[in-house]
């Protein structure tokens, strides 16, 4: 039966492969994820990419007019179609597009850990060159919310910053961790773009201008984002996962052992819907259906893919998908013509499909045989289990013991004499490799399996459980499948030790809701076996974070006491979302944390001072070097070898000093970056204790305080919010 099905299915296919329409071998290596296409004269698309040693190359095969060399732009000596742009810093991101309202061509934007350059390639001039203290790990160019002009938005050290064509920063806000990927798309469907931010704390956050409107938690660093169509977008994680979301629900995802280097949306089979194109670290390119993740096309490069972009590189009005490898190999693919009928798979991919289908057939035959055996042997109980067998699951909090860390226990039981042979649990971000198998030894078989679970973060997680149930001597088992949700705050136990020191940190706010609703929120979000009927509860953190007390007064004032400001923010956000509160102001104090912040701010000042001093010294030294070189050269010309040797020895010593000074400078810079990151994080944390307008006001007031170097104003805003100050 299945053999016949296979044949008829394959008979309908015509094996034509989609082949590259052009290939290039550039003589420059390409930095991963730093590839773009820009029409810098408004007409001719140029592949542009960061290469080694702080340079950007611009490939322009269309116009041969040589540009006059400038302090930045020079001609590549290896390739006449390539111009090299000098950045002098290691490039961390780049993009090209419309920035200026009146510019004829695209603007090139190049980010580094310290600066953002907007460059007019056509006129060979800087548009602006800005110092950016939070660095630029990712960049996106386009319109955001109601801001009339396009912005170049960079994401760095916990901060987001957007510049217009004049270099004014019209947009700034903070986010939870280092930003790794950005994309603009109309997430809410109101015709205006939101900013999607992927970061190292595994979150994808959605900003409507500077207001956070949605948050999706993934289980690894979000390394790439790309807009597909309407509110649908693709994403890639550092662990080899790629997938597609529509708003905040995930459509599909797949996980590979390779890394997804670049993702891009492109309609390769010309059916009017874009596919998700992924370039992988092993050189593979694949195109997947936006709806199902099914592969419709594959190709291979001999080295890791660096970037996937698109452009009309042949100037014939049709866009090509352009893929570039780290070794400088470039291939362009045209969307499939009618003769391919959307069938882009080459024969080897088709063989993969046959292999997969026959594997599936094998498994089904095996399953069928099992059922037949079972049907024969109903009476001898080899596989049959009582009809009333049902799987029961329970979650409970277990405090730390001498042999085991504190954890949440998932117990899985059968109600009768049947035993559980094995349990397979699938849960995102909890087990290494996402799944966990429990397989008790034969002498320990019973109707109950207990699995310790330690969620690393306070996020709700679905536990997908498969249990193999049968008789004690069975060789075949029934598989039960159950999904159980682990509540968000499951790593907190009702506190039994009243002598533990009370937390000094707290946040206080007032709500217009009944205490019963707050109790309902507690019952849904914590593991409370007995349940609670008042909002006044004290928990102790199983992760060792001390006590958490929740209290509510008769007039609706809620106080959360904890020393963990992140936990306080999570609780405020969770409760507000449960009660559908959109605007909330709060008063807060986290004495220990604010003290640390004050120390950090003093350190920032010190590092800035050292930085300035070192920069001045370096300028002095380079003048000194110039003089000494001139003197050494003069000595050589006059045949005075003794003086020449002396000068060169001095130069050697000076060089050694310079190298060690450079190390100090670089350490100083890294320490400064770490401090700035924690300052941005503190602002974000202070914001998360509020919602809506009060939150945005706190964030922008904090930034003003930082700008004017007013530490006491900063702490006042963090404590009291804006309305009260
Ligand atoms: Ca929108
Ligand atoms: Ca398509």
XYZ file of C-alpha atoms and ligand atoms in Angstrom:
727
model
C 0.000 0.000 0.000
C 2.490 2.573 1.132
C 4.919 1.597 -1.622
C 2.289 2.382 -4.238
C 1.541 5.695 -2.586
C 5.202 6.664 -2.683
C 5.518 5.907 -6.372
C 2.511 7.914 -7.418
C 3.683 10.833 -5.302
C 7.153 10.901 -6.814
C 5.876 10.316 -10.337
C 4.152 13.665 -10.241
C 7.393 15.515 -9.581
C 9.726 16.839 -12.217
C 13.255 17.013 -10.893
C 14.489 20.434 -11.933
C 16.857 22.155 -9.576
C 16.971 25.818 -8.786
C 20.532 26.849 -9.586
C 22.310 30.153 -8.882
C 21.839 32.744 -11.599
C 25.225 34.253 -10.747
C 28.228 33.464 -8.585
C 31.113 35.694 -7.553
C 34.310 35.058 -5.694
C 35.358 38.196 -3.850
C 38.880 38.504 -2.579
C 37.759 39.676 0.860
C 36.597 37.701 3.844
C 33.188 38.629 5.246
C 32.280 39.015 8.924
C 29.226 36.940 9.860
C 25.888 38.818 10.051
C 27.444 42.013 8.645
C 26.208 41.980 5.070
C 23.816 44.367 3.359
C 22.877 45.700 -0.067
C 22.716 49.471 -0.632
C 21.810 51.611 -3.639
C 24.188 54.393 -2.722
C 23.634 56.353 -5.953
C 19.915 55.575 -5.829
C 20.163 53.171 -8.793
C 22.852 50.496 -8.582
C 22.699 47.912 -5.796
C 26.066 47.242 -4.140
C 26.819 44.282 -1.891
C 28.386 45.796 1.209
C 29.974 43.875 4.055
C 32.319 44.224 6.995
C 35.666 42.574 6.503
C 38.673 42.101 8.754
C 40.698 44.889 10.395
C 38.003 47.535 10.788
C 37.098 47.812 7.114
C 33.900 47.695 5.112
C 33.949 46.703 1.447
C 31.526 47.974 -1.153
C 31.159 45.830 -4.268
C 30.104 47.892 -7.247
C 30.299 46.005 -10.519
C 27.929 48.413 -12.288
C 29.782 51.712 -12.554
C 33.480 51.919 -13.180
C 33.876 55.613 -12.400
C 36.697 55.747 -9.872
C 35.989 57.806 -6.826
C 38.730 60.097 -5.604
C 40.355 58.565 -2.548
C 39.545 60.229 0.752
C 40.513 59.678 4.366
C 37.977 56.849 4.501
C 37.498 55.419 1.025
C 40.167 53.622 -1.004
C 40.269 51.159 -3.914
C 40.883 47.485 -3.155
C 44.238 46.394 -4.558
C 42.946 42.865 -5.208
C 39.616 43.624 -6.846
C 38.795 46.558 -9.118
C 35.050 46.320 -8.381
C 35.613 46.844 -4.663
C 36.089 50.005 -2.630
C 37.254 49.806 0.954
C 35.936 52.041 3.689
C 38.146 52.584 6.713
C 36.328 52.488 10.047
C 39.377 52.146 12.346
C 37.321 50.171 14.861
C 36.208 46.551 14.742
C 32.831 46.695 12.982
C 29.991 45.146 14.977
C 27.000 45.788 12.707
C 26.048 47.513 9.478
C 23.055 48.264 7.297
C 22.040 50.495 4.394
C 18.810 52.240 3.454
C 16.878 55.485 3.355
C 17.806 57.704 6.277
C 17.690 61.251 4.988
C 14.358 62.667 3.789
C 15.991 64.310 0.753
C 18.899 62.003 0.004
C 18.946 60.525 -3.501
C 20.596 57.258 -2.517
C 20.895 54.930 0.430
C 22.926 55.822 3.501
C 25.469 53.332 4.819
C 25.459 52.876 8.590
C 28.328 51.170 10.366
C 28.394 50.491 14.097
C 31.229 49.544 16.435
C 31.532 49.154 20.211
C 32.149 52.888 20.543
C 30.786 54.733 17.492
C 28.085 54.922 14.861
C 29.017 56.200 11.410
C 26.432 57.366 8.867
C 28.214 57.582 5.545
C 27.280 58.941 2.136
C 29.118 56.507 -0.144
C 28.108 58.383 -3.297
C 29.479 61.745 -2.139
C 32.242 60.110 -0.154
C 31.488 62.043 3.063
C 30.534 61.389 6.674
C 26.913 62.335 7.376
C 27.530 61.969 11.082
C 29.960 60.125 13.324
C 28.589 59.680 16.846
C 30.123 58.330 19.976
C 27.789 55.693 21.420
C 28.766 54.678 24.934
C 26.494 51.620 25.002
C 27.937 50.167 21.797
C 26.096 48.935 18.718
C 25.674 45.146 18.558
C 22.752 45.322 16.154
C 21.282 47.932 13.845
C 18.037 48.469 11.961
C 16.938 51.319 9.731
C 13.353 52.415 9.188
C 10.311 54.144 10.588
C 9.252 53.579 14.182
C 5.804 54.419 15.575
C 4.755 58.032 15.048
C 8.285 59.401 14.597
C 8.018 61.066 11.155
C 11.522 60.458 9.771
C 13.337 57.150 9.423
C 15.742 56.318 12.259
C 18.942 54.330 12.443
C 18.286 52.334 15.606
C 21.153 50.607 17.366
C 20.972 48.109 20.195
C 23.885 47.742 22.598
C 24.632 47.322 26.255
C 21.006 47.016 27.547
C 20.161 50.192 25.623
C 18.365 51.165 22.421
C 19.100 54.429 20.650
C 17.713 55.872 17.392
C 19.281 58.645 15.278
C 17.754 60.706 12.472
C 19.664 61.878 9.386
C 21.089 64.838 11.316
C 22.473 62.606 14.035
C 19.914 63.734 16.657
C 18.998 60.895 18.984
C 15.215 60.973 18.852
C 14.732 57.633 20.539
C 16.281 56.053 23.603
C 15.212 53.407 26.026
C 16.611 50.543 28.058
C 16.025 46.827 27.802
C 16.745 43.764 29.936
C 20.126 42.640 28.605
C 22.633 43.083 25.800
C 20.809 43.500 22.506
C 21.769 41.010 19.787
C 19.130 41.475 17.094
C 16.605 44.077 15.956
C 13.801 44.281 13.433
C 10.997 46.726 12.659
C 7.529 45.413 11.860
C 3.882 46.231 12.450
C 3.392 43.776 15.285
C 0.113 45.311 16.500
C -1.458 45.710 13.054
C -2.209 49.447 13.412
C -0.181 50.467 10.354
C 2.810 51.700 12.393
C 6.021 49.848 13.068
C 7.052 48.440 16.406
C 10.664 47.614 17.276
C 11.404 43.959 18.053
C 14.480 43.409 20.184
C 16.230 40.062 20.694
C 18.635 39.918 23.602
C 21.033 37.798 25.611
C 18.492 37.152 28.381
C 16.596 34.982 25.811
C 13.754 37.492 25.404
C 12.151 38.982 22.324
C 10.675 42.312 23.419
C 8.310 44.467 21.411
C 8.520 48.254 21.783
C 5.845 50.663 20.597
C 8.282 53.557 20.478
C 9.648 53.433 24.043
C 6.735 51.507 25.540
C 7.218 47.763 26.026
C 4.033 46.124 24.682
C 4.915 42.447 24.530
C 7.561 39.981 25.655
C 8.256 36.449 24.428
C 10.679 34.244 26.335
C 12.863 31.892 24.318
C 15.478 29.536 25.720
C 18.719 30.944 24.285
C 20.227 34.239 23.116
C 18.157 35.646 20.232
C 20.796 36.174 17.538
C 18.663 37.168 14.509
C 15.221 38.526 13.729
C 13.659 39.172 10.320
C 10.287 40.475 9.207
C 8.274 38.018 7.092
C 4.919 39.675 6.283
C 2.280 41.616 8.278
C 2.780 40.648 11.951
C 4.796 37.523 11.189
C 8.540 37.378 11.833
C 11.379 34.871 11.828
C 13.923 34.385 14.611
C 17.122 32.462 15.282
C 18.730 31.453 18.577
C 22.345 30.782 19.543
C 21.568 27.054 20.037
C 20.700 26.377 16.386
C 16.968 27.024 16.590
C 15.116 28.915 13.845
C 11.388 29.506 13.648
C 8.504 31.819 12.902
C 6.193 33.786 15.171
C 2.937 35.510 14.361
C 2.625 38.232 16.988
C 3.346 36.451 20.264
C 2.482 32.925 19.212
C 5.067 30.664 17.715
C 4.072 28.959 14.463
C 6.898 26.463 14.208
C 10.556 26.020 15.016
C 13.284 23.543 14.228
C 16.584 22.939 15.958
C 19.831 22.087 14.229
C 23.247 21.255 15.632
C 24.628 24.005 13.388
C 24.282 27.718 14.047
C 21.919 29.908 12.073
C 24.204 32.725 10.890
C 21.668 34.816 9.008
C 17.948 34.691 8.283
C 16.022 36.531 5.590
C 12.492 36.519 4.160
C 12.298 35.906 0.407
C 9.681 34.433 -1.931
C 11.857 31.846 -3.627
C 9.109 29.688 -5.168
C 7.209 32.726 -6.515
C 3.884 31.812 -4.905
C 3.423 35.300 -3.457
C 4.406 34.331 0.119
C 7.922 34.753 1.506
C 9.882 31.797 2.825
C 12.305 31.886 5.754
C 15.778 31.589 4.264
C 18.477 30.492 6.706
C 22.224 30.523 6.149
C 23.980 28.030 8.444
C 27.450 27.749 9.994
C 28.137 24.531 8.015
C 27.564 26.363 4.721
C 24.033 25.134 4.176
C 21.276 27.415 2.885
C 17.660 26.362 3.257
C 14.301 27.893 2.480
C 11.367 26.925 4.689
C 7.641 27.484 4.357
C 6.531 30.317 6.635
C 3.536 28.255 7.767
C 5.002 24.817 8.408
C 8.788 25.079 8.459
C 8.948 22.447 5.697
C 12.124 22.733 3.598
C 11.387 23.664 -0.017
C 14.941 24.381 -1.147
C 18.537 23.660 -0.115
C 21.996 24.540 -1.315
C 25.510 24.290 0.113
C 28.516 26.588 0.344
C 31.956 25.257 1.126
C 32.269 27.538 4.169
C 29.979 29.097 6.762
C 27.318 31.461 5.444
C 27.962 35.066 6.513
C 24.808 36.799 5.282
C 21.592 36.402 3.310
C 20.236 39.533 1.585
C 18.382 40.489 -1.593
C 18.777 42.936 -4.471
C 18.330 43.428 -8.193
C 21.972 42.671 -8.889
C 21.513 42.097 -12.625
C 19.551 45.366 -13.013
C 16.713 43.625 -14.890
C 13.878 44.589 -12.536
C 13.851 41.216 -10.739
C 15.197 40.783 -7.226
C 17.574 37.947 -6.450
C 18.210 36.212 -3.187
C 21.905 36.854 -2.516
C 23.896 34.635 -0.172
C 27.496 35.312 0.838
C 29.933 33.015 2.647
C 32.620 34.071 5.117
C 35.241 33.251 2.447
C 33.750 35.812 0.033
C 31.776 33.437 -2.193
C 28.531 35.057 -3.369
C 25.579 33.366 -5.108
C 22.419 34.959 -6.448
C 19.197 32.997 -6.979
C 16.194 34.137 -8.990
C 12.755 33.170 -7.705
C 11.580 29.982 -9.409
C 10.036 30.428 -12.834
C 6.805 28.725 -13.910
C 8.625 25.671 -15.323
C 9.698 24.639 -11.810
C 6.085 24.626 -10.557
C 7.326 25.528 -7.112
C 9.427 22.374 -6.964
C 12.885 23.551 -5.986
C 14.290 20.445 -4.400
C 17.202 18.780 -6.092
C 17.300 15.003 -6.424
C 19.394 14.445 -3.305
C 16.828 16.292 -1.229
C 14.174 14.116 -2.802
C 16.117 11.040 -1.786
C 16.199 12.380 1.761
C 12.425 12.579 1.587
C 12.154 8.976 0.365
C 14.432 7.842 3.169
C 12.355 9.702 5.719
C 9.091 8.283 4.362
C 10.326 4.711 4.295
C 11.599 5.150 7.841
C 8.147 6.283 8.845
C 6.651 3.294 7.014
C 8.950 0.974 8.952
C 7.813 2.463 12.246
C 4.157 2.195 11.299
C 4.568 -1.451 10.328
C 6.237 -2.108 13.664
C 3.412 -0.389 15.469
C 0.860 -2.388 13.490
C 2.592 -5.631 14.433
C 2.509 -4.606 18.095
C -1.208 -3.995 17.927
C -1.736 -7.385 16.285
C 0.328 -9.125 18.980
C -1.565 -7.288 21.676
C -4.904 -8.178 20.174
C -3.882 -11.854 20.178
C -2.646 -11.804 23.741
C -5.397 -9.865 25.568
C -5.857 -12.671 28.045
C -2.187 -13.266 28.921
C -1.687 -9.622 30.033
C 1.510 -8.993 28.078
C 0.448 -5.522 27.038
C -3.130 -5.041 28.098
C -3.798 -2.736 31.033
C -7.043 -2.169 32.968
C -9.475 0.104 31.178
C -9.647 2.520 34.138
C -5.894 3.286 33.968
C -5.312 7.012 33.936
C -2.197 8.996 34.500
C -2.198 11.474 37.371
C 0.299 14.272 37.830
C 0.981 16.551 40.775
C 3.385 19.428 41.318
C 4.762 20.328 44.715
C 7.547 22.397 46.204
C 10.371 20.505 47.929
C 12.765 22.309 50.260
C 16.473 21.525 50.128
C 17.697 18.439 51.983
C 21.191 17.132 52.642
C 21.155 15.091 49.464
C 19.064 17.186 47.119
C 18.759 20.838 46.158
C 15.442 22.610 46.590
C 13.203 21.858 43.625
C 9.709 21.437 42.271
C 8.637 17.816 42.234
C 6.536 16.446 39.421
C 5.004 13.153 40.468
C 3.389 10.918 37.917
C 1.267 8.034 39.169
C -1.077 5.332 37.947
C -4.074 4.472 40.164
C -3.805 0.651 39.967
C -1.280 -2.201 39.863
C 0.224 -1.032 36.549
C 3.796 0.275 36.515
C 5.491 3.175 34.738
C 8.381 1.813 32.687
C 9.721 5.160 31.505
C 8.840 8.842 31.461
C 9.850 11.330 28.813
C 9.407 15.018 29.601
C 9.766 17.765 27.080
C 10.034 21.317 28.471
C 11.700 24.405 27.063
C 14.638 25.857 28.934
C 14.527 23.437 31.877
C 16.458 20.348 30.837
C 19.643 20.330 28.875
C 18.610 19.485 25.329
C 14.993 20.346 26.277
C 13.987 16.772 27.092
C 14.506 14.469 30.042
C 14.076 10.704 30.282
C 13.474 8.743 33.483
C 13.976 5.004 33.107
C 13.820 3.209 36.468
C 15.794 -0.018 36.828
C 13.709 -3.230 36.752
C 13.827 -3.784 40.533
C 12.604 -0.216 41.163
C 9.556 -0.376 38.902
C 6.382 1.016 40.438
C 3.265 2.973 39.640
C 4.912 6.254 40.631
C 7.752 8.293 39.166
C 9.021 11.491 40.763
C 10.969 13.998 38.699
C 12.794 16.964 40.266
C 12.478 20.143 38.227
C 14.489 23.312 38.775
C 13.259 26.109 36.494
C 16.154 28.597 36.162
C 13.872 31.621 35.669
C 10.435 32.733 36.813
C 8.551 31.984 33.608
C 5.567 29.686 33.101
C 6.606 26.467 31.328
C 4.543 23.734 29.672
C 5.661 20.262 30.703
C 4.823 17.742 27.999
C 4.892 14.308 29.632
C 4.890 10.905 27.923
C 4.691 7.896 30.198
C 5.058 4.238 29.187
C 2.568 2.245 31.268
C 2.104 -1.521 31.433
C 2.140 -4.594 33.663
C 5.205 -5.614 35.722
C 6.315 -8.161 33.126
C 5.113 -6.389 29.989
C 7.378 -5.958 27.011
C 4.976 -3.601 25.288
C 3.596 -0.455 26.841
C 0.803 2.037 26.448
C 1.949 5.592 25.986
C 0.060 8.259 27.918
C 0.552 11.883 26.987
C -0.217 14.734 29.343
C 0.617 18.448 29.344
C 0.937 20.200 32.652
C 1.780 23.872 33.170
C 4.395 24.846 35.712
C 3.230 28.149 37.264
C 5.447 31.196 36.792
C 6.583 31.537 40.409
C 6.963 27.865 41.278
C 10.344 28.178 43.030
C 8.791 29.804 46.133
C 7.615 27.945 49.201
C 5.319 29.199 51.947
C 7.782 30.477 54.559
C 7.771 28.420 57.732
C 10.740 30.061 59.430
C 9.501 33.345 60.992
C 12.961 34.089 62.409
C 14.515 34.696 58.966
C 15.488 38.363 58.528
C 12.746 40.380 56.773
C 13.675 41.858 53.390
C 14.732 45.514 53.349
C 13.623 46.066 49.738
C 10.012 46.870 48.879
C 7.672 48.268 46.267
C 4.289 49.807 47.117
C 1.390 50.620 44.801
C -2.378 50.955 44.948
C -4.921 49.016 42.896
C -8.673 49.283 42.406
C -9.486 45.643 42.860
C -10.693 43.204 45.485
C -8.283 41.204 47.675
C -9.929 37.985 46.417
C -8.684 38.735 42.901
C -5.144 39.127 44.199
C -5.531 35.801 46.027
C -6.688 34.269 42.737
C -3.541 35.555 41.057
C -1.452 34.012 43.846
C -3.174 30.637 43.452
C -2.587 30.634 39.704
C 1.028 31.751 39.753
C 2.501 30.026 42.805
C 2.443 26.368 43.831
C 0.104 26.546 46.812
C -1.181 23.043 47.620
C -3.851 24.304 50.021
C -4.564 27.521 48.139
C -4.897 30.896 49.860
C -7.911 33.143 50.331
C -6.152 36.371 51.344
C -3.382 38.251 49.592
C -1.205 38.333 52.729
C 1.415 35.620 52.271
C 5.121 35.176 52.964
C 7.232 32.919 50.764
C 10.844 31.867 50.902
C 12.776 31.592 47.675
C 14.044 28.122 46.827
C 16.886 29.722 44.885
C 18.200 31.245 48.097
C 16.940 34.770 47.450
C 15.501 35.194 50.970
C 11.915 36.027 51.886
C 9.125 37.469 49.775
C 6.193 39.042 51.626
C 3.008 40.158 49.954
C 0.500 42.311 51.802
C -2.609 44.315 50.935
C -4.373 46.945 53.021
C -8.125 47.614 53.113
C -7.759 50.612 50.785
C -6.049 48.558 48.065
C -2.427 49.366 48.818
C -0.163 46.446 47.987
C 3.362 46.092 49.338
C 5.780 43.532 47.964
C 8.792 43.020 50.202
C 11.831 41.364 48.696
C 15.503 42.198 48.273
C 15.364 41.007 44.667
C 14.372 43.984 42.487
C 14.004 41.711 39.419
C 11.528 39.522 41.274
C 9.631 42.644 42.399
C 9.417 43.775 38.749
C 8.263 40.326 37.578
C 5.558 40.257 40.282
C 4.319 43.772 39.427
C 4.149 42.884 35.707
C 2.456 39.530 36.324
C -0.140 40.922 38.751
C -0.881 43.893 36.486
C -1.397 41.635 33.506
C -3.725 39.373 35.543
C -5.780 42.365 36.737
C -5.577 44.080 33.301
C -3.920 47.192 34.768
C -2.286 49.369 32.113
C -1.028 52.336 34.124
C 0.596 51.957 37.499
C 2.850 54.199 39.523
C 4.777 52.889 42.467
C 7.118 53.844 45.265
C 10.087 51.639 45.857
C 13.201 51.225 47.901
C 15.879 48.623 47.485
C 18.576 49.993 49.843
C 21.280 47.398 49.135
C 20.777 47.546 45.395
C 20.635 51.355 45.260
C 23.823 51.556 47.324
C 25.595 49.296 44.825
C 24.258 51.457 42.009
C 25.688 54.558 43.677
C 29.105 52.858 43.881
C 28.833 51.901 40.206
C 28.045 55.492 39.237
C 31.138 56.707 41.097
C 33.153 54.089 39.230
C 31.722 55.289 35.901
C 33.035 58.778 36.702
C 36.457 57.397 37.598
C 36.677 55.270 34.452
C 35.669 58.267 32.332
C 38.426 60.353 33.930
C 41.029 57.622 33.364
C 39.843 57.249 29.775
C 40.359 60.957 29.087
C 43.775 60.978 30.714
C 44.917 57.934 28.726
C 43.637 59.397 25.467
C 45.610 62.601 26.083
C 48.747 60.610 26.922
C 48.388 58.587 23.776
C 48.275 61.741 21.662
C 51.480 62.968 23.376
C 53.181 59.652 22.765
C 52.341 59.548 19.097
C 53.872 63.027 18.609
C 56.969 61.848 20.446
C 57.188 58.780 18.181
C 56.980 60.955 15.061
C 59.865 63.120 16.324
C 61.971 60.175 17.214
C 61.443 58.511 13.824
C 62.476 61.721 12.076
C 65.611 61.946 14.246
C 66.477 58.279 13.627
C 66.044 58.730 9.878
C 68.186 61.909 9.930
C 70.890 59.997 11.796
C 70.763 57.216 9.214
C 71.051 59.669 6.300
C 74.073 61.287 7.938
C 75.668 57.877 8.599
C 75.525 58.372 12.389
C 74.788 54.748 13.251
C 75.302 55.183 17.016
C 72.600 57.852 17.307
C 70.355 55.887 14.993
C 70.639 52.744 17.113
C 70.036 54.807 20.249
C 66.859 56.320 18.776
C 65.546 52.928 17.689
C 66.218 51.494 21.147
C 64.235 54.345 22.646
C 61.480 53.680 20.141
C 61.444 50.026 21.143
C 61.026 50.959 24.826
C 58.348 53.468 23.993
C 56.529 50.868 21.949
C 56.547 48.484 24.919
C 55.104 51.224 27.124
C 52.457 51.950 24.526
C 51.420 48.302 24.343
C 51.005 48.076 28.099
C 49.181 51.407 28.113
C 46.884 50.075 25.424
C 46.117 47.073 27.638
C 45.283 49.379 30.538
C 43.100 51.457 28.264
C 41.285 48.418 26.941
C 40.728 47.000 30.449
C 39.499 50.387 31.543
C 37.110 50.486 28.603
C 35.734 47.011 29.349
C 35.248 47.906 33.001
C 33.459 51.093 31.934
C 31.180 49.099 29.609
C 30.314 46.686 32.421
C 29.407 49.645 34.670
C 27.308 51.323 31.990
C 25.486 48.058 31.433
C 24.547 47.800 35.097
C 23.388 51.437 35.112
C 21.131 50.781 32.101
C 19.904 47.613 33.760
C 19.061 49.561 36.920
C 16.983 52.044 34.901
C 15.166 49.181 33.229
C 14.521 47.547 36.617
C 13.167 50.790 38.078
C 10.881 51.018 35.018
C 9.573 47.473 35.458
C 8.167 48.387 38.895
C 5.677 50.623 37.022
C 3.421 50.380 33.983
C 2.371 52.593 31.086
C 3.000 56.313 31.330
C 4.489 56.300 34.853
C 6.982 53.698 33.627
C 8.070 55.704 30.562
C 8.343 58.837 32.694
C 10.629 57.061 35.160
C 12.886 55.774 32.362
C 13.268 59.135 30.635
C 13.714 61.023 33.937
C 16.464 58.551 34.902
C 18.204 59.204 31.608
C 18.000 62.975 32.113
C 19.504 62.509 35.573
C 22.369 60.431 34.097
C 22.958 63.002 31.355
C 23.252 65.811 33.879
C 25.291 63.553 36.177
C 22.800 64.023 39.009
C 23.007 60.859 41.106
C 20.649 62.009 43.846
C 17.970 62.906 41.275
C 18.409 59.482 39.687
C 17.868 57.658 42.959
C 14.952 59.944 43.852
C 13.195 59.073 40.579
C 13.864 55.349 41.027
C 12.408 55.488 44.538
C 9.446 57.822 44.177
C 8.605 57.754 40.474
C 8.052 60.976 38.558
C 4.693 62.356 39.671
C 5.806 62.493 43.290
C 9.200 64.109 42.741
Ca 2.003 48.702 14.989
Ca 6.941 31.518 -1.532
